[in-house]
PDB file of C-alpha atoms in Angstrom:
ATOM      1  CA  MET C  18      -2.386  -5.667   3.421  1.00  0.00           C
ATOM      2  CA  ASP C  19      -2.193  -9.334   2.571  1.00  0.00           C
ATOM      3  CA  MET C  20       1.525 -10.126   2.091  1.00  0.00           C
ATOM      4  CA  HIS C  21       0.603 -12.981  -0.234  1.00  0.00           C
ATOM      5  CA  VAL C  22      -0.765 -10.350  -2.622  1.00  0.00           C
ATOM      6  CA  PHE C  23       2.538  -8.437  -2.330  1.00  0.00           C
ATOM      7  CA  ASP C  24       4.445 -11.626  -3.217  1.00  0.00           C
ATOM      8  CA  ILE C  25       2.157 -12.351  -6.199  1.00  0.00           C
ATOM      9  CA  PHE C  26       2.723  -8.921  -7.746  1.00  0.00           C
ATOM     10  CA  SER C  27       6.480  -9.222  -7.107  1.00  0.00           C
ATOM     11  CA  ILE C  28       6.572 -12.551  -8.948  1.00  0.00           C
ATOM     12  CA  ILE C  29       4.464 -11.334 -11.886  1.00  0.00           C
ATOM     13  CA  GLY C  30       6.489  -8.196 -12.310  1.00  0.00           C
ATOM     14  CA  THR C  31       9.831 -10.002 -12.014  1.00  0.00           C
ATOM     15  CA  ILE C  32       8.945 -12.577 -14.702  1.00  0.00           C
ATOM     16  CA  ALA C  33       7.492  -9.996 -17.097  1.00  0.00           C
ATOM     17  CA  PHE C  34      10.356  -7.483 -16.824  1.00  0.00           C
ATOM     18  CA  ALA C  35      13.152 -10.066 -16.767  1.00  0.00           C
ATOM     19  CA  MET C  36      11.936 -11.533 -20.011  1.00  0.00           C
ATOM     20  CA  SER C  37      11.364  -8.056 -21.432  1.00  0.00           C
ATOM     21  CA  GLY C  38      14.941  -7.038 -20.678  1.00  0.00           C
ATOM     22  CA  ALA C  39      16.274 -10.308 -22.136  1.00  0.00           C
ATOM     23  CA  PHE C  40      14.393  -9.843 -25.398  1.00  0.00           C
ATOM     24  CA  VAL C  41      15.545  -6.274 -25.763  1.00  0.00           C
ATOM     25  CA  ALA C  42      19.098  -7.409 -25.202  1.00  0.00           C
ATOM     26  CA  MET C  43      18.710 -10.066 -27.909  1.00  0.00           C
ATOM     27  CA  GLU C  44      17.315  -7.471 -30.319  1.00  0.00           C
ATOM     28  CA  GLU C  45      20.443  -5.395 -29.684  1.00  0.00           C
ATOM     29  CA  GLU C  46      22.610  -8.525 -30.277  1.00  0.00           C
ATOM     30  CA  TYR C  47      24.087  -8.700 -26.776  1.00  0.00           C
ATOM     31  CA  ASP C  48      25.886 -11.875 -25.675  1.00  0.00           C
ATOM     32  CA  ILE C  49      24.568 -14.168 -22.936  1.00  0.00           C
ATOM     33  CA  LEU C  50      26.208 -12.067 -20.182  1.00  0.00           C
ATOM     34  CA  GLY C  51      24.673  -8.923 -21.588  1.00  0.00           C
ATOM     35  CA  ILE C  52      21.269 -10.584 -21.798  1.00  0.00           C
ATOM     36  CA  ALA C  53      21.490 -11.674 -18.162  1.00  0.00           C
ATOM     37  CA  VAL C  54      22.531  -8.267 -16.952  1.00  0.00           C
ATOM     38  CA  LEU C  55      19.875  -6.402 -18.919  1.00  0.00           C
ATOM     39  CA  GLY C  56      17.189  -8.857 -17.765  1.00  0.00           C
ATOM     40  CA  LEU C  57      18.199  -8.484 -14.094  1.00  0.00           C
ATOM     41  CA  VAL C  58      18.462  -4.699 -14.342  1.00  0.00           C
ATOM     42  CA  THR C  59      15.001  -4.474 -15.843  1.00  0.00           C
ATOM     43  CA  ALA C  60      13.507  -6.694 -13.181  1.00  0.00           C
ATOM     44  CA  PHE C  61      15.173  -5.025 -10.173  1.00  0.00           C
ATOM     45  CA  GLY C  62      16.293  -1.571 -11.286  1.00  0.00           C
ATOM     46  CA  GLY C  63      12.984   0.114 -10.424  1.00  0.00           C
ATOM     47  CA  GLY C  64      12.832  -1.450  -6.969  1.00  0.00           C
ATOM     48  CA  ILE C  65      16.386  -0.373  -6.209  1.00  0.00           C
ATOM     49  CA  ILE C  66      15.642   3.255  -7.201  1.00  0.00           C
ATOM     50  CA  ARG C  67      12.463   3.125  -5.150  1.00  0.00           C
ATOM     51  CA  ASN C  68      14.277   1.814  -2.063  1.00  0.00           C
ATOM     52  CA  VAL C  69      16.855   4.572  -2.221  1.00  0.00           C
ATOM     53  CA  LEU C  70      14.165   7.243  -2.248  1.00  0.00           C
ATOM     54  CA  ILE C  71      11.916   5.832   0.444  1.00  0.00           C
ATOM     55  CA  GLY C  72      14.717   4.886   2.843  1.00  0.00           C
ATOM     56  CA  VAL C  73      15.055   1.115   2.388  1.00  0.00           C
ATOM     57  CA  PRO C  74      18.643  -0.244   2.389  1.00  0.00           C
ATOM     58  CA  VAL C  75      19.712  -1.264  -1.144  1.00  0.00           C
ATOM     59  CA  THR C  76      21.236  -4.387   0.360  1.00  0.00           C
ATOM     60  CA  SER C  77      17.741  -5.658   1.050  1.00  0.00           C
ATOM     61  CA  LEU C  78      17.861  -6.855  -2.593  1.00  0.00           C
ATOM     62  CA  TRP C  79      20.018  -9.767  -1.528  1.00  0.00           C
ATOM     63  CA  SER C  80      17.250 -11.057   0.760  1.00  0.00           C
ATOM     64  CA  GLN C  81      15.128 -11.610  -2.362  1.00  0.00           C
ATOM     65  CA  GLY C  82      17.121 -14.634  -3.507  1.00  0.00           C
ATOM     66  CA  HIS C  83      14.014 -16.463  -4.671  1.00  0.00           C
ATOM     67  CA  LEU C  84      13.088 -13.572  -7.001  1.00  0.00           C
ATOM     68  CA  ILE C  85      16.652 -13.310  -8.374  1.00  0.00           C
ATOM     69  CA  LEU C  86      16.533 -17.024  -9.055  1.00  0.00           C
ATOM     70  CA  LEU C  87      13.161 -16.645 -10.700  1.00  0.00           C
ATOM     71  CA  ALA C  88      14.510 -13.794 -12.864  1.00  0.00           C
ATOM     72  CA  MET C  89      17.491 -15.900 -13.950  1.00  0.00           C
ATOM     73  CA  ILE C  90      15.157 -18.820 -14.876  1.00  0.00           C
ATOM     74  CA  SER C  91      12.954 -16.437 -16.885  1.00  0.00           C
ATOM     75  CA  ILE C  92      16.007 -15.041 -18.653  1.00  0.00           C
ATOM     76  CA  PHE C  93      17.201 -18.555 -19.558  1.00  0.00           C
ATOM     77  CA  VAL C  94      13.719 -19.459 -20.855  1.00  0.00           C
ATOM     78  CA  ALA C  95      13.737 -16.305 -22.983  1.00  0.00           C
ATOM     79  CA  PHE C  96      17.249 -17.192 -24.305  1.00  0.00           C
ATOM     80  CA  VAL C  97      16.267 -20.750 -25.413  1.00  0.00           C
ATOM     81  CA  LEU C  98      12.824 -20.024 -26.845  1.00  0.00           C
ATOM     82  CA  PRO C  99      12.433 -20.844 -30.537  1.00  0.00           C
ATOM     83  CA  LEU C 100      12.911 -17.938 -32.849  1.00  0.00           C
ATOM     84  CA  GLY C 101       9.266 -18.138 -34.021  1.00  0.00           C
ATOM     85  CA  TRP C 102       8.013 -17.757 -30.473  1.00  0.00           C
ATOM     86  CA  ILE C 103      10.274 -14.723 -29.899  1.00  0.00           C
ATOM     87  CA  GLN C 104       8.986 -13.092 -33.090  1.00  0.00           C
ATOM     88  CA  HIS C 105       5.455 -13.677 -31.822  1.00  0.00           C
ATOM     89  CA  TRP C 106       6.447 -12.137 -28.517  1.00  0.00           C
ATOM     90  CA  LYS C 107       7.712  -9.010 -30.264  1.00  0.00           C
ATOM     91  CA  LYS C 108       4.136  -8.498 -31.584  1.00  0.00           C
ATOM     92  CA  THR C 109       2.877  -8.518 -27.991  1.00  0.00           C
ATOM     93  CA  GLU C 110       5.841  -6.660 -26.498  1.00  0.00           C
ATOM     94  CA  ALA C 111       3.589  -3.921 -25.166  1.00  0.00           C
ATOM     95  CA  LEU C 112       1.485  -6.536 -23.284  1.00  0.00           C
ATOM     96  CA  PHE C 113       4.516  -7.871 -21.352  1.00  0.00           C
ATOM     97  CA  ASP C 114       5.578  -4.329 -20.579  1.00  0.00           C
ATOM     98  CA  ALA C 115       2.061  -3.450 -19.399  1.00  0.00           C
ATOM     99  CA  ILE C 116       1.938  -6.534 -17.146  1.00  0.00           C
ATOM    100  CA  GLY C 117       5.276  -5.584 -15.551  1.00  0.00           C
ATOM    101  CA  LEU C 118       4.272  -1.950 -15.222  1.00  0.00           C
ATOM    102  CA  SER C 119       0.992  -2.800 -13.520  1.00  0.00           C
ATOM    103  CA  ALA C 120       2.421  -5.466 -11.176  1.00  0.00           C
ATOM    104  CA  PHE C 121       5.367  -3.437 -10.072  1.00  0.00           C
ATOM    105  CA  ALA C 122       3.490  -0.160  -9.729  1.00  0.00           C
ATOM    106  CA  ILE C 123       1.065  -1.861  -7.357  1.00  0.00           C
ATOM    107  CA  GLN C 124       3.844  -3.606  -5.579  1.00  0.00           C
ATOM    108  CA  GLY C 125       5.790  -0.378  -5.111  1.00  0.00           C
ATOM    109  CA  ALA C 126       2.717   1.452  -3.834  1.00  0.00           C
ATOM    110  CA  LEU C 127       1.938  -1.336  -1.339  1.00  0.00           C
ATOM    111  CA  TYR C 128       5.557  -1.200  -0.164  1.00  0.00           C
ATOM    112  CA  ALA C 129       5.419   2.511   0.536  1.00  0.00           C
ATOM    113  CA  THR C 130       1.976   2.230   2.208  1.00  0.00           C
ATOM    114  CA  GLU C 131       3.357  -0.440   4.578  1.00  0.00           C
ATOM    115  CA  MET C 132       6.008   2.030   5.610  1.00  0.00           C
ATOM    116  CA  ASN C 133       3.331   4.642   6.327  1.00  0.00           C
ATOM    117  CA  HIS C 134       4.678   7.095   3.751  1.00  0.00           C
ATOM    118  CA  PRO C 135       2.469  10.057   2.597  1.00  0.00           C
ATOM    119  CA  LEU C 136       0.419   9.931  -0.580  1.00  0.00           C
ATOM    120  CA  ILE C 137       3.000  11.614  -2.782  1.00  0.00           C
ATOM    121  CA  ALA C 138       5.635   9.119  -1.679  1.00  0.00           C
ATOM    122  CA  VAL C 139       3.313   6.233  -2.476  1.00  0.00           C
ATOM    123  CA  ILE C 140       2.710   7.615  -6.002  1.00  0.00           C
ATOM    124  CA  VAL C 141       6.440   8.171  -6.578  1.00  0.00           C
ATOM    125  CA  ALA C 142       7.158   4.643  -5.351  1.00  0.00           C
ATOM    126  CA  ALA C 143       4.575   3.278  -7.794  1.00  0.00           C
ATOM    127  CA  VAL C 144       6.005   5.214 -10.742  1.00  0.00           C
ATOM    128  CA  LEU C 145       9.628   4.341 -10.035  1.00  0.00           C
ATOM    129  CA  THR C 146       8.995   0.681  -9.310  1.00  0.00           C
ATOM    130  CA  GLY C 147       6.734   0.341 -12.403  1.00  0.00           C
ATOM    131  CA  SER C 148       8.931   2.199 -14.848  1.00  0.00           C
ATOM    132  CA  GLY C 149      12.383   2.605 -13.342  1.00  0.00           C
ATOM    133  CA  GLY C 150      13.663  -0.762 -14.481  1.00  0.00           C
ATOM    134  CA  GLY C 151      12.444  -0.156 -18.023  1.00  0.00           C
ATOM    135  CA  MET C 152      14.142   3.199 -18.098  1.00  0.00           C
ATOM    136  CA  VAL C 153      17.484   1.738 -17.089  1.00  0.00           C
ATOM    137  CA  ARG C 154      16.996  -1.043 -19.593  1.00  0.00           C
ATOM    138  CA  ASP C 155      16.408   1.347 -22.477  1.00  0.00           C
ATOM    139  CA  LEU C 156      19.370   3.511 -21.490  1.00  0.00           C
ATOM    140  CA  LEU C 157      21.690   0.493 -21.359  1.00  0.00           C
ATOM    141  CA  ALA C 158      20.309  -0.653 -24.723  1.00  0.00           C
ATOM    142  CA  GLY C 159      21.016   2.717 -26.254  1.00  0.00           C
ATOM    143  CA  ARG C 160      17.295   3.524 -26.683  1.00  0.00           C
ATOM    144  CA  LYS C 161      15.242   6.541 -25.715  1.00  0.00           C
ATOM    145  CA  PRO C 162      13.379   5.585 -22.544  1.00  0.00           C
ATOM    146  CA  LEU C 163       9.899   4.266 -23.335  1.00  0.00           C
ATOM    147  CA  VAL C 164       8.383   6.041 -20.366  1.00  0.00           C
ATOM    148  CA  LEU C 165       9.503   9.493 -21.674  1.00  0.00           C
ATOM    149  CA  ARG C 166       8.535   9.193 -25.317  1.00  0.00           C
ATOM    150  CA  ASP C 167       5.835   6.573 -25.890  1.00  0.00           C
ATOM    151  CA  GLU C 168       2.076   6.640 -25.408  1.00  0.00           C
ATOM    152  CA  ILE C 169       0.818   7.363 -21.975  1.00  0.00           C
ATOM    153  CA  TYR C 170       2.848   5.064 -19.682  1.00  0.00           C
ATOM    154  CA  ALA C 171       3.856   6.344 -16.252  1.00  0.00           C
ATOM    155  CA  VAL C 172       0.439   8.035 -15.814  1.00  0.00           C
ATOM    156  CA  TRP C 173      -1.149   4.607 -15.232  1.00  0.00           C
ATOM    157  CA  ALA C 174       1.420   3.825 -12.526  1.00  0.00           C
ATOM    158  CA  MET C 175       0.500   7.186 -10.941  1.00  0.00           C
ATOM    159  CA  VAL C 176      -3.160   6.236 -11.025  1.00  0.00           C
ATOM    160  CA  ALA C 177      -2.396   2.896  -9.320  1.00  0.00           C
ATOM    161  CA  GLY C 178      -0.266   4.596  -6.654  1.00  0.00           C
ATOM    162  CA  GLY C 179      -2.914   7.238  -6.065  1.00  0.00           C
ATOM    163  CA  MET C 180      -5.703   4.726  -5.585  1.00  0.00           C
ATOM    164  CA  ILE C 181      -3.684   2.605  -3.165  1.00  0.00           C
ATOM    165  CA  GLY C 182      -2.392   5.666  -1.263  1.00  0.00           C
ATOM    166  CA  LEU C 183      -5.936   6.958  -0.856  1.00  0.00           C
ATOM    167  CA  GLY C 184      -7.119   3.559   0.401  1.00  0.00           C
ATOM    168  CA  LEU C 185      -9.382   2.983  -2.589  1.00  0.00           C
ATOM    169  CA  ALA C 186      -7.704  -0.346  -3.331  1.00  0.00           C
ATOM    170  CA  ALA C 187      -6.875  -2.061  -0.079  1.00  0.00           C
ATOM    171  CA  HIS C 188      -8.477  -5.540  -0.350  1.00  0.00           C
ATOM    172  CA  THR C 189      -7.120  -8.383  -2.435  1.00  0.00           C
ATOM    173  CA  TRP C 190     -10.004  -8.347  -4.936  1.00  0.00           C
ATOM    174  CA  GLN C 191      -9.641  -4.538  -5.389  1.00  0.00           C
ATOM    175  CA  LEU C 192      -5.942  -4.858  -6.053  1.00  0.00           C
ATOM    176  CA  LEU C 193      -6.578  -7.576  -8.620  1.00  0.00           C
ATOM    177  CA  ILE C 194      -9.153  -5.454 -10.374  1.00  0.00           C
ATOM    178  CA  LEU C 195      -6.719  -2.429 -10.313  1.00  0.00           C
ATOM    179  CA  PHE C 196      -4.010  -4.725 -11.775  1.00  0.00           C
ATOM    180  CA  VAL C 197      -6.291  -5.606 -14.757  1.00  0.00           C
ATOM    181  CA  ILE C 198      -7.436  -1.966 -15.166  1.00  0.00           C
ATOM    182  CA  VAL C 199      -3.894  -0.617 -15.417  1.00  0.00           C
ATOM    183  CA  ILE C 200      -2.979  -3.267 -17.979  1.00  0.00           C
ATOM    184  CA  ALA C 201      -6.192  -2.516 -20.010  1.00  0.00           C
ATOM    185  CA  PHE C 202      -5.658   1.209 -20.072  1.00  0.00           C
ATOM    186  CA  ARG C 203      -1.982   0.888 -20.947  1.00  0.00           C
ATOM    187  CA  MET C 204      -2.964  -1.352 -23.900  1.00  0.00           C
ATOM    188  CA  LEU C 205      -5.711   0.995 -24.909  1.00  0.00           C
ATOM    189  CA  SER C 206      -3.231   3.900 -24.920  1.00  0.00           C
ATOM    190  CA  VAL C 207      -0.963   1.873 -27.189  1.00  0.00           C
ATOM    191  CA  HIS C 208      -3.752   0.796 -29.549  1.00  0.00           C
ATOM    192  CA  TYR C 209      -5.338   4.274 -29.835  1.00  0.00           C
ATOM    193  CA  LYS C 210      -1.969   6.075 -29.491  1.00  0.00           C
ATOM    194  CA  TRP C 211      -3.028   8.249 -26.617  1.00  0.00           C
ATOM    195  CA  ARG C 212      -0.294  10.729 -25.853  1.00  0.00           C
ATOM    196  CA  LEU C 213       0.310  13.469 -23.318  1.00  0.00           C
ATOM    197  CA  PRO C 214       0.584  17.018 -24.654  1.00  0.00           C
ATOM    198  CA  ARG C 215       3.974  17.703 -26.190  1.00  0.00           C
ATOM    199  CA  ARG C 216       5.724  20.597 -27.857  1.00  0.00           C
ATOM    200  CA  MET C 217       8.283  20.064 -30.542  1.00  0.00           C
ATOM    201  CA  LEU C 218      10.675  22.712 -31.719  1.00  0.00           C
ATOM    202  CA  GLN C 219       9.725  22.259 -35.385  1.00  0.00           C
ATOM    203  CA  GLU C 220      11.402  25.411 -36.562  1.00  0.00           C
ATOM    204  CA  ARG C 221      14.725  24.396 -34.990  1.00  0.00           C
ATOM    205  CA  LYS C 222      14.346  20.838 -36.412  1.00  0.00           C
ATOM    206  CA  GLU C 223      13.531  22.063 -39.903  1.00  0.00           C
ATOM    207  CA  ALA C 224      16.432  24.577 -39.851  1.00  0.00           C
ATOM    208  CA  ALA C 225      18.831  21.834 -38.825  1.00  0.00           C
ATOM    209  CA  GLU C 226      17.510  19.539 -41.632  1.00  0.00           C
ATOM    210  CA  SER C 227      17.887  22.354 -44.179  1.00  0.00           C
ATOM    211  CA  LYS C 228      21.397  23.115 -43.033  1.00  0.00           C
ATOM    212  CA  SER C 229      22.406  19.455 -43.313  1.00  0.00           C
ATOM    213  CA  MET C 230      20.919  19.186 -46.816  1.00  0.00           C
ATOM    214  CA  SER C 231      22.743  22.330 -48.042  1.00  0.00           C
ATOM    215  CA  SER C 232      26.129  21.217 -46.630  1.00  0.00           C
TER     216      SER C 232
END
């Protein structure tokens, strides 16, 4: 694997998720400290969870000082952007999230592949790196995790991990194409509202609503 490609996906994912976390924090009216914390958690939370599961010391995070600095700069840029620009960003929020998902899913899969982990571990690393930070972000912001309720999300990270784990995307140009494909399918799932099968307990929900109305 070309380590320069690994670095590129790390940089893209860090910027996209750090700004995503910062904007969510501003929507929830957090102060500057809360914005910084949520931005950093979003950018690095998935990688920390991945490292715990595949046997990488959590302290390895501190060797990524350049990425932490990049995340802080991204958070600061998000904080000082004009309100009009932020409102425009909110309309393209899914795109930022898709970029971060794709970049970090590929980065996580490459990381696990470099450590010679089996296919299932590569897929898990892709999913956790791509969506773990967003899940922690949503929980800290008091929201239902996007990955568990929204249109197809983690599935695209699984696809990326599977292709890398099977050796179907090993060269730089293949990884770049995979990066674009994951973003495209994530955005298509948002646009067309593709969803995984779900089962809602309607009877229980309706009974609860009737009980609340009668009380």
